[in-house]
PDB file of C-alpha atoms in Angstrom:
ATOM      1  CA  UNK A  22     -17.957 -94.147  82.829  1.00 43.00           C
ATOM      2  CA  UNK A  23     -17.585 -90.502  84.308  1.00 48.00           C
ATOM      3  CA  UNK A  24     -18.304 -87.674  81.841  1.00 49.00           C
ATOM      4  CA  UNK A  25     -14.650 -85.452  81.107  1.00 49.00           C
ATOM      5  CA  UNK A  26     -15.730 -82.281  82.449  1.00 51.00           C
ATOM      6  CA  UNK A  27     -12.191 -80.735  81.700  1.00 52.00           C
ATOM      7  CA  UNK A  28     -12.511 -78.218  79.061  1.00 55.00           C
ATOM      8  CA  UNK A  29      -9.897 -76.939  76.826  1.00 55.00           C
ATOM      9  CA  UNK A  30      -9.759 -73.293  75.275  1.00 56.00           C
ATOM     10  CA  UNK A  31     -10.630 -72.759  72.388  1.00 61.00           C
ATOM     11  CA  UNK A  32      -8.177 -71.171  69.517  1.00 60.00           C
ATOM     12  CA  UNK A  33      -9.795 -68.031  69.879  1.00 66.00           C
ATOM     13  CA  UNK A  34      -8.978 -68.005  73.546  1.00 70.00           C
ATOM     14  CA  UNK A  35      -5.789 -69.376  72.921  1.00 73.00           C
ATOM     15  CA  UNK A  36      -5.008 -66.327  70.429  1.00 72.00           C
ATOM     16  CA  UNK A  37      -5.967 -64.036  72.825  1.00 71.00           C
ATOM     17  CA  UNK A  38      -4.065 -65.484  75.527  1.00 81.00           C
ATOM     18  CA  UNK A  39      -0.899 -65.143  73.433  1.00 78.00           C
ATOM     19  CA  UNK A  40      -1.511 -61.102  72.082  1.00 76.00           C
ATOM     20  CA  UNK A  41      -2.104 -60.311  76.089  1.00 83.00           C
ATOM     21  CA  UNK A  42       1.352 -62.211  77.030  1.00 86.00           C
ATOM     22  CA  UNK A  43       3.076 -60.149  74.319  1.00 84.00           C
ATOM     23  CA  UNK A  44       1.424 -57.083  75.304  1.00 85.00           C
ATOM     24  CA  UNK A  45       2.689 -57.442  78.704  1.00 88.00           C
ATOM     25  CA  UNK A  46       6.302 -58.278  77.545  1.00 90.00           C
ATOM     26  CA  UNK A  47       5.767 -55.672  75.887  1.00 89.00           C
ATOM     27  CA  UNK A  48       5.135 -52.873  78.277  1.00 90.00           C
ATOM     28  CA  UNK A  49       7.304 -54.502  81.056  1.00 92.00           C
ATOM     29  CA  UNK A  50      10.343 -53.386  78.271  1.00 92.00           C
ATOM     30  CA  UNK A  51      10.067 -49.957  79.616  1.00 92.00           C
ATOM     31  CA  UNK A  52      10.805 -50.222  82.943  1.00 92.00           C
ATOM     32  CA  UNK A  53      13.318 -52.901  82.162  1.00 93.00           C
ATOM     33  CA  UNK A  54      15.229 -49.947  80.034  1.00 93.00           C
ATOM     34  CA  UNK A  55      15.334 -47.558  82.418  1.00 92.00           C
ATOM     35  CA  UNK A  56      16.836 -49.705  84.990  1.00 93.00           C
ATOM     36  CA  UNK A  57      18.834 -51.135  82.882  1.00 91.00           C
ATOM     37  CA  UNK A  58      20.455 -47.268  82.744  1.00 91.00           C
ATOM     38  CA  UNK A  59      19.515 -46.127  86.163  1.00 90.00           C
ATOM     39  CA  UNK A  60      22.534 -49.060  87.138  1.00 90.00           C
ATOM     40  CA  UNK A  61      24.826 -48.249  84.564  1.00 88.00           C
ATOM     41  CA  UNK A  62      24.661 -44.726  86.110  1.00 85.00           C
ATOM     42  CA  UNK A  63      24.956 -46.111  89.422  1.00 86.00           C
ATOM     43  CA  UNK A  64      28.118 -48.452  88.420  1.00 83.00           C
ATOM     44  CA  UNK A  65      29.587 -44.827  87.150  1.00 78.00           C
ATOM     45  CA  UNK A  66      29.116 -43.312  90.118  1.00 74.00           C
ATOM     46  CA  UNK A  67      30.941 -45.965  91.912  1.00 71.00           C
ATOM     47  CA  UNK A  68      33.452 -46.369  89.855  1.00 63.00           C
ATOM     48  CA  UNK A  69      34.252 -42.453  90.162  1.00 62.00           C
ATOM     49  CA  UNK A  70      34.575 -42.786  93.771  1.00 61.00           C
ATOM     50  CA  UNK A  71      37.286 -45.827  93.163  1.00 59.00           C
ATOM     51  CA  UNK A  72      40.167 -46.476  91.759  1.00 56.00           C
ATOM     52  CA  UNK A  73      38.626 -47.212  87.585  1.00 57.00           C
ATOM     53  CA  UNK A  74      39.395 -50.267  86.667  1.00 70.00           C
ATOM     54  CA  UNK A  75      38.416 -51.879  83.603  1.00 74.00           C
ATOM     55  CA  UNK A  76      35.727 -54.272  84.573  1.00 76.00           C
ATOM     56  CA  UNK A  77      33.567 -51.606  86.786  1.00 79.00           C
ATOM     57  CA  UNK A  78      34.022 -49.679  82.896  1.00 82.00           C
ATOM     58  CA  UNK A  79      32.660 -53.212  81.241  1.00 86.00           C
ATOM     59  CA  UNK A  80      30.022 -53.584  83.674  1.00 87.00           C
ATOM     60  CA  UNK A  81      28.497 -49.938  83.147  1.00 86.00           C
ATOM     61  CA  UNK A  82      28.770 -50.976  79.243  1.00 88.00           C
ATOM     62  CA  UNK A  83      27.099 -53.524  79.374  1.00 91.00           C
ATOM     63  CA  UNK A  84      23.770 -52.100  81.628  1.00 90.00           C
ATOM     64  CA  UNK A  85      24.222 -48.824  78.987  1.00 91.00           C
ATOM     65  CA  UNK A  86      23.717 -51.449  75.713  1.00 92.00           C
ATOM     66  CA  UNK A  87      21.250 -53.823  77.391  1.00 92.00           C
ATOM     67  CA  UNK A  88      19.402 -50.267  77.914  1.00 93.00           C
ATOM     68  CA  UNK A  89      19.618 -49.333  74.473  1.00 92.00           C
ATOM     69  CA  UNK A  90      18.457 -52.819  73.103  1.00 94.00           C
ATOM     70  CA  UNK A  91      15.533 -52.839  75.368  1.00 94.00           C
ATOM     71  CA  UNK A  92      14.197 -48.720  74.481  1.00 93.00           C
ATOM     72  CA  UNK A  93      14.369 -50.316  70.455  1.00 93.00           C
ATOM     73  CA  UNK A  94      12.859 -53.517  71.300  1.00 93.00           C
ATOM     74  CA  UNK A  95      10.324 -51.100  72.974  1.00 93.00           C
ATOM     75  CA  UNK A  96       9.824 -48.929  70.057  1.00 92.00           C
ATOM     76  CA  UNK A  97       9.627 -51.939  67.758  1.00 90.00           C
ATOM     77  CA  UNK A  98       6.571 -53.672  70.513  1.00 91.00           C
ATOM     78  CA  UNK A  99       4.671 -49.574  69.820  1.00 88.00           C
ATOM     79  CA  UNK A 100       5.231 -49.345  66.357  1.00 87.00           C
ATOM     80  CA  UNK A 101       3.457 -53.225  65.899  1.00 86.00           C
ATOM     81  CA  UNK A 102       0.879 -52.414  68.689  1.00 85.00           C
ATOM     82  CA  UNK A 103       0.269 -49.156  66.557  1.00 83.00           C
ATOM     83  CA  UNK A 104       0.255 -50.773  63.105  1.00 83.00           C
ATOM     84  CA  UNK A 105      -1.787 -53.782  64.268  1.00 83.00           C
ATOM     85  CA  UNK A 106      -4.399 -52.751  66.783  1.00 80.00           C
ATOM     86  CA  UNK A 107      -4.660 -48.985  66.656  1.00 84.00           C
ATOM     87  CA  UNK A 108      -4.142 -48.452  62.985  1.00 85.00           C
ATOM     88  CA  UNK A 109      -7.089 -51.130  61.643  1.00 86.00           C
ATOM     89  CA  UNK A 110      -9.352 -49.482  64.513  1.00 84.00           C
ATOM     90  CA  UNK A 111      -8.705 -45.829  62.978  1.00 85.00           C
ATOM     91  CA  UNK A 112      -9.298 -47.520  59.657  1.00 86.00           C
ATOM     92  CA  UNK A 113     -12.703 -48.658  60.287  1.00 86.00           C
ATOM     93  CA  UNK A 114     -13.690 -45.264  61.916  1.00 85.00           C
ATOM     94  CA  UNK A 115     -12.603 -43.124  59.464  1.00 85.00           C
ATOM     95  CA  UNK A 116     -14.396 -45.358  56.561  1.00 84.00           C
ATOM     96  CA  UNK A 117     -17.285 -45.177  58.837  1.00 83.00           C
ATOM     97  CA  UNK A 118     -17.262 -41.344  59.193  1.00 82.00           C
ATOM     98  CA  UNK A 119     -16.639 -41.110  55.385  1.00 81.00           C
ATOM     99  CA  UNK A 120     -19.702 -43.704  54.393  1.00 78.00           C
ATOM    100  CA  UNK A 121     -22.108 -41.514  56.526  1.00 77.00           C
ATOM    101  CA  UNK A 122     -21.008 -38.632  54.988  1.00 75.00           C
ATOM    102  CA  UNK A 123     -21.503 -36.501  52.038  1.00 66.00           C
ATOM    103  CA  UNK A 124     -17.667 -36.526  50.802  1.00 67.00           C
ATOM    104  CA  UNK A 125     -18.165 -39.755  49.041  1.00 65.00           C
ATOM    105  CA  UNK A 126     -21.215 -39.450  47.346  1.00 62.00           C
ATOM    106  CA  UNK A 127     -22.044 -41.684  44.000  1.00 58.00           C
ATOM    107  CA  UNK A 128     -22.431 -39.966  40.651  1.00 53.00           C
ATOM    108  CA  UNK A 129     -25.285 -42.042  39.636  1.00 51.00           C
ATOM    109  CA  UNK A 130     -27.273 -41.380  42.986  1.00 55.00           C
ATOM    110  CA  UNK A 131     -30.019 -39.778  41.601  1.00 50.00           C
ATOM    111  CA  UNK A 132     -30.198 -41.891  38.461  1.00 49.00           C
ATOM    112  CA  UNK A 133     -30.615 -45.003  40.809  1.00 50.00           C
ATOM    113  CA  UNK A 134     -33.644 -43.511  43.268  1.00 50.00           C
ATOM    114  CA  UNK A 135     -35.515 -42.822  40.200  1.00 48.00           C
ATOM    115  CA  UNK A 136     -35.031 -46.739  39.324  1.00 49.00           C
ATOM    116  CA  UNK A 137     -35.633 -47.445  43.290  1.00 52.00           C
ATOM    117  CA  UNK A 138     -38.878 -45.210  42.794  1.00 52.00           C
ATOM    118  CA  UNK A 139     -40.190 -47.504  38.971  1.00 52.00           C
ATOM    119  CA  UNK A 140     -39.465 -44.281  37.337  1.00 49.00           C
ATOM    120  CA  UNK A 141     -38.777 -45.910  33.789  1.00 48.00           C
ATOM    121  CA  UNK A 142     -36.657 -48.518  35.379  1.00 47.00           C
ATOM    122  CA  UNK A 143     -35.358 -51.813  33.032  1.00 46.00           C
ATOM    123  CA  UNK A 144     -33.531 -54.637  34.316  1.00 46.00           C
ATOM    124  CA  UNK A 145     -29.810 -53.048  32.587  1.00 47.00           C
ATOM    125  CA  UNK A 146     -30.269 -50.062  34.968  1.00 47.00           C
ATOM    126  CA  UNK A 147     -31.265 -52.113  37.907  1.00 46.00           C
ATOM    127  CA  UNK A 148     -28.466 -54.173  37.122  1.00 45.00           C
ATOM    128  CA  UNK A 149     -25.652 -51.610  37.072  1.00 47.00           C
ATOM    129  CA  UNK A 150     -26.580 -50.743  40.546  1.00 44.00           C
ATOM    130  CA  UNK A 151     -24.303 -53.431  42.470  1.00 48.00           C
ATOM    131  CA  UNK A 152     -21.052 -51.953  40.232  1.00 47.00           C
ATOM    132  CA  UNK A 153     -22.160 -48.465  41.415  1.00 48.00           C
ATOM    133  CA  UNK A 154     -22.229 -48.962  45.031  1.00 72.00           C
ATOM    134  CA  UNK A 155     -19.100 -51.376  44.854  1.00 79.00           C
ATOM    135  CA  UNK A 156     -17.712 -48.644  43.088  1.00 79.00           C
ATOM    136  CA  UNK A 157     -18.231 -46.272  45.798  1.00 79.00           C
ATOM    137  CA  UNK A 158     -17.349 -48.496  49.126  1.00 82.00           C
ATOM    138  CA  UNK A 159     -13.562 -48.617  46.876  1.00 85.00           C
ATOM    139  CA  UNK A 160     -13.210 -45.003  46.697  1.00 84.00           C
ATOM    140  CA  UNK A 161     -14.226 -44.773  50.543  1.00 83.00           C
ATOM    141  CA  UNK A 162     -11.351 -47.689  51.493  1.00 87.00           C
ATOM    142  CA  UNK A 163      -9.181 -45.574  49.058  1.00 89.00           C
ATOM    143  CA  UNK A 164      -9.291 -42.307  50.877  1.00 86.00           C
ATOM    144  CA  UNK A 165      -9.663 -44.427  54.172  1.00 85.00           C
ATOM    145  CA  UNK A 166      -6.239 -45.712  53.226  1.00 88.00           C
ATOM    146  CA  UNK A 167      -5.020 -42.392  52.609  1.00 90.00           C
ATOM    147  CA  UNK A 168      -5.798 -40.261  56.028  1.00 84.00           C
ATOM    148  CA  UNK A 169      -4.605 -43.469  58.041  1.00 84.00           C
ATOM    149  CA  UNK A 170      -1.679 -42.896  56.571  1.00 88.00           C
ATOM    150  CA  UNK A 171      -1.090 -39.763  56.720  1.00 88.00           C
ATOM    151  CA  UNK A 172      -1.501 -40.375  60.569  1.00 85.00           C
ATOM    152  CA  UNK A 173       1.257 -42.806  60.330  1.00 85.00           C
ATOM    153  CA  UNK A 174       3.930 -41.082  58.141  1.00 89.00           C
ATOM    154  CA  UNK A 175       3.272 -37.684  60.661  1.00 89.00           C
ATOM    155  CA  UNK A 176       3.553 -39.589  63.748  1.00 87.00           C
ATOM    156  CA  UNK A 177       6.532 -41.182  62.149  1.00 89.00           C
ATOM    157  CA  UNK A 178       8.313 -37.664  61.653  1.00 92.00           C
ATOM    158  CA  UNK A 179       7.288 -36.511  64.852  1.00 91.00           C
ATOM    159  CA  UNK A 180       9.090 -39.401  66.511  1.00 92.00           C
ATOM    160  CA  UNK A 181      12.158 -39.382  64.228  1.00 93.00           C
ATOM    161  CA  UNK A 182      12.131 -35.124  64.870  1.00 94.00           C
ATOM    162  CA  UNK A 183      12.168 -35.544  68.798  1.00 93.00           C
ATOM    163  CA  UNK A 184      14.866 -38.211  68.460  1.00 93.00           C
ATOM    164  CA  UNK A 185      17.122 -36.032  66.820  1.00 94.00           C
ATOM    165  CA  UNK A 186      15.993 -32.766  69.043  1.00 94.00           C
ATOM    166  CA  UNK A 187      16.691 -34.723  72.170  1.00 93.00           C
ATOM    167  CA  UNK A 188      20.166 -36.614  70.742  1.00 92.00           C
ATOM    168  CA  UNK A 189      21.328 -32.618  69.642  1.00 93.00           C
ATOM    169  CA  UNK A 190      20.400 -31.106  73.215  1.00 93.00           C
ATOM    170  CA  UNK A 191      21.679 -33.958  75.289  1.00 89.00           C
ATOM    171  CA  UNK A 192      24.090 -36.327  73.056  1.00 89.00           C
ATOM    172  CA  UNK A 193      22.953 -39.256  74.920  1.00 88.00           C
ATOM    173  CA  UNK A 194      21.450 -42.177  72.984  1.00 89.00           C
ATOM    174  CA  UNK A 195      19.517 -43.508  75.890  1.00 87.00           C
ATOM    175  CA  UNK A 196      17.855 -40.254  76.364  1.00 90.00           C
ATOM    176  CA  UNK A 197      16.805 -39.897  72.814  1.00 92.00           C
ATOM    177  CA  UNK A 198      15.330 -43.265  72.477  1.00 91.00           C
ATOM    178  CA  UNK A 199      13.616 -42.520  75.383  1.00 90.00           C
ATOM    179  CA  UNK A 200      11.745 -39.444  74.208  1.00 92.00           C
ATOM    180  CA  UNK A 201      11.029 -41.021  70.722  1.00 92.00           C
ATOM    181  CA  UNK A 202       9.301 -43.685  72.463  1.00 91.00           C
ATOM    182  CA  UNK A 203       7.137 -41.401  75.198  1.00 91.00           C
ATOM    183  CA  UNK A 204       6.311 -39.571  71.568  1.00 91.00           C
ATOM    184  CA  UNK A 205       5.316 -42.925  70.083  1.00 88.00           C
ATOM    185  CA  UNK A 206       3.465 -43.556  72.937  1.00 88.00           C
ATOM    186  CA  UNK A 207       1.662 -40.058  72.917  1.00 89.00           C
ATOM    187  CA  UNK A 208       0.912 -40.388  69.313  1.00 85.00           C
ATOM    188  CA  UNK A 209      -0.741 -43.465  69.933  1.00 84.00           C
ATOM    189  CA  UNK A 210      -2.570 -42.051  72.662  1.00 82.00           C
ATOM    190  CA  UNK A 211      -3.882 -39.289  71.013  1.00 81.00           C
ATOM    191  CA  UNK A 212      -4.900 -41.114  67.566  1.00 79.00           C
ATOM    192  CA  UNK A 213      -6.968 -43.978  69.927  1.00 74.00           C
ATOM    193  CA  UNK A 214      -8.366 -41.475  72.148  1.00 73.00           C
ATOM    194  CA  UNK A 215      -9.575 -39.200  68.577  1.00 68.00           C
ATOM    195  CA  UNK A 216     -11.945 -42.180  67.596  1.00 64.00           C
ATOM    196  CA  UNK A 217     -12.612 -43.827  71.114  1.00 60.00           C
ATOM    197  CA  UNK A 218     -16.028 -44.175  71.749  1.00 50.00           C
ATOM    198  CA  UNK A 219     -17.321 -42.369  68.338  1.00 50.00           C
TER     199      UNK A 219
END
């Protein structure tokens, strides 16, 4: 009998397969948005040219709250890209940039070359240096922990801080969502492009 040369993906594949789809829903919500208000805009303008009647005023609702749904649904798809794919990248660089450096240095460093080097060394001291070094990779993820999130909780405010700027200037809701996601997006931007490539 003939060999089955069909082969099926893997679950690896599969996964991947399934993050790309969402990223593209994803980034197609933008667009989708400002159509969405680009023909509630339109329906207005027709509608001023008419006689207004109350389903041309339904109609423009309806584009102008579909338009809202999609900017948050947009925001929501940036803040999970950010907190899922560009926030454990930034992790790793930063503990990387904090390992290699001097900031986190272990108290017993010396103490444990001079073992390294048979310098009076006994088994105890050997043996305390695998809590020492565990020790130290700990306070690394700590402070790791903490300048990734001080990325996040300043992003954050700049977001919320253009939302309200924009909502004050123009009292449109559309408008505002729009700038705090092109802020998100910066943001994001910026913090990838910061440890690209280091």
């Amino acid at each position: 009998s003939e060999e089955d040369t069909t082969t099926t993906p893997s679950p690896s594949e599969s996964t991947i397969s399934f993050l790309k789809a969402v990223d593209n829903f994803g980034m197609s919500l933008k667009p989708l948005a400002i159509q969405a208000y680009e023909k509630s805009n339109a329906i207005n303008g027709e509608s001023n040219k008419q006689t207004n009647n109350k389903q041309t005023s339904l109609k423009s609702l309806f584009h102008r709250v579909k338009s809202n749904i999609l900017w948050m649904m947009y925001i929501i798809y940036r803040g999970y890209r950010g907190f899922f794919v560009i926030l454990p990248a930034v992790f790793r660089e930063v503990y990387r940039q904090l390992e290699e450096s001097d900031l986190v240095m272990d108290a017993y460093g010396d103490e444990e070359e001079e073992v390294e080097n048979g310098g009076g060394s006994s088994s105890g001291e050997v043996g305390e240096k695998k809590p020492l070094r565990l020790r130290t990779r700990i306070t690394t993820s700590i402070l790791s922990s903490i300048l990734t999130m001080s990325y996040v909780v300043s992003g954050g405010i700049r977001v919320l801080g253009k939302f309200i700027q924009t909502l004050t200037n123009t009292t449109s809701v559309e408008s505002s969502l729009e700038a705090a996601a092109d802020e998100m997006a910066d943001n994001e931007d910026k913090l990838a492009g910061r440890y690209k490539g280091k």
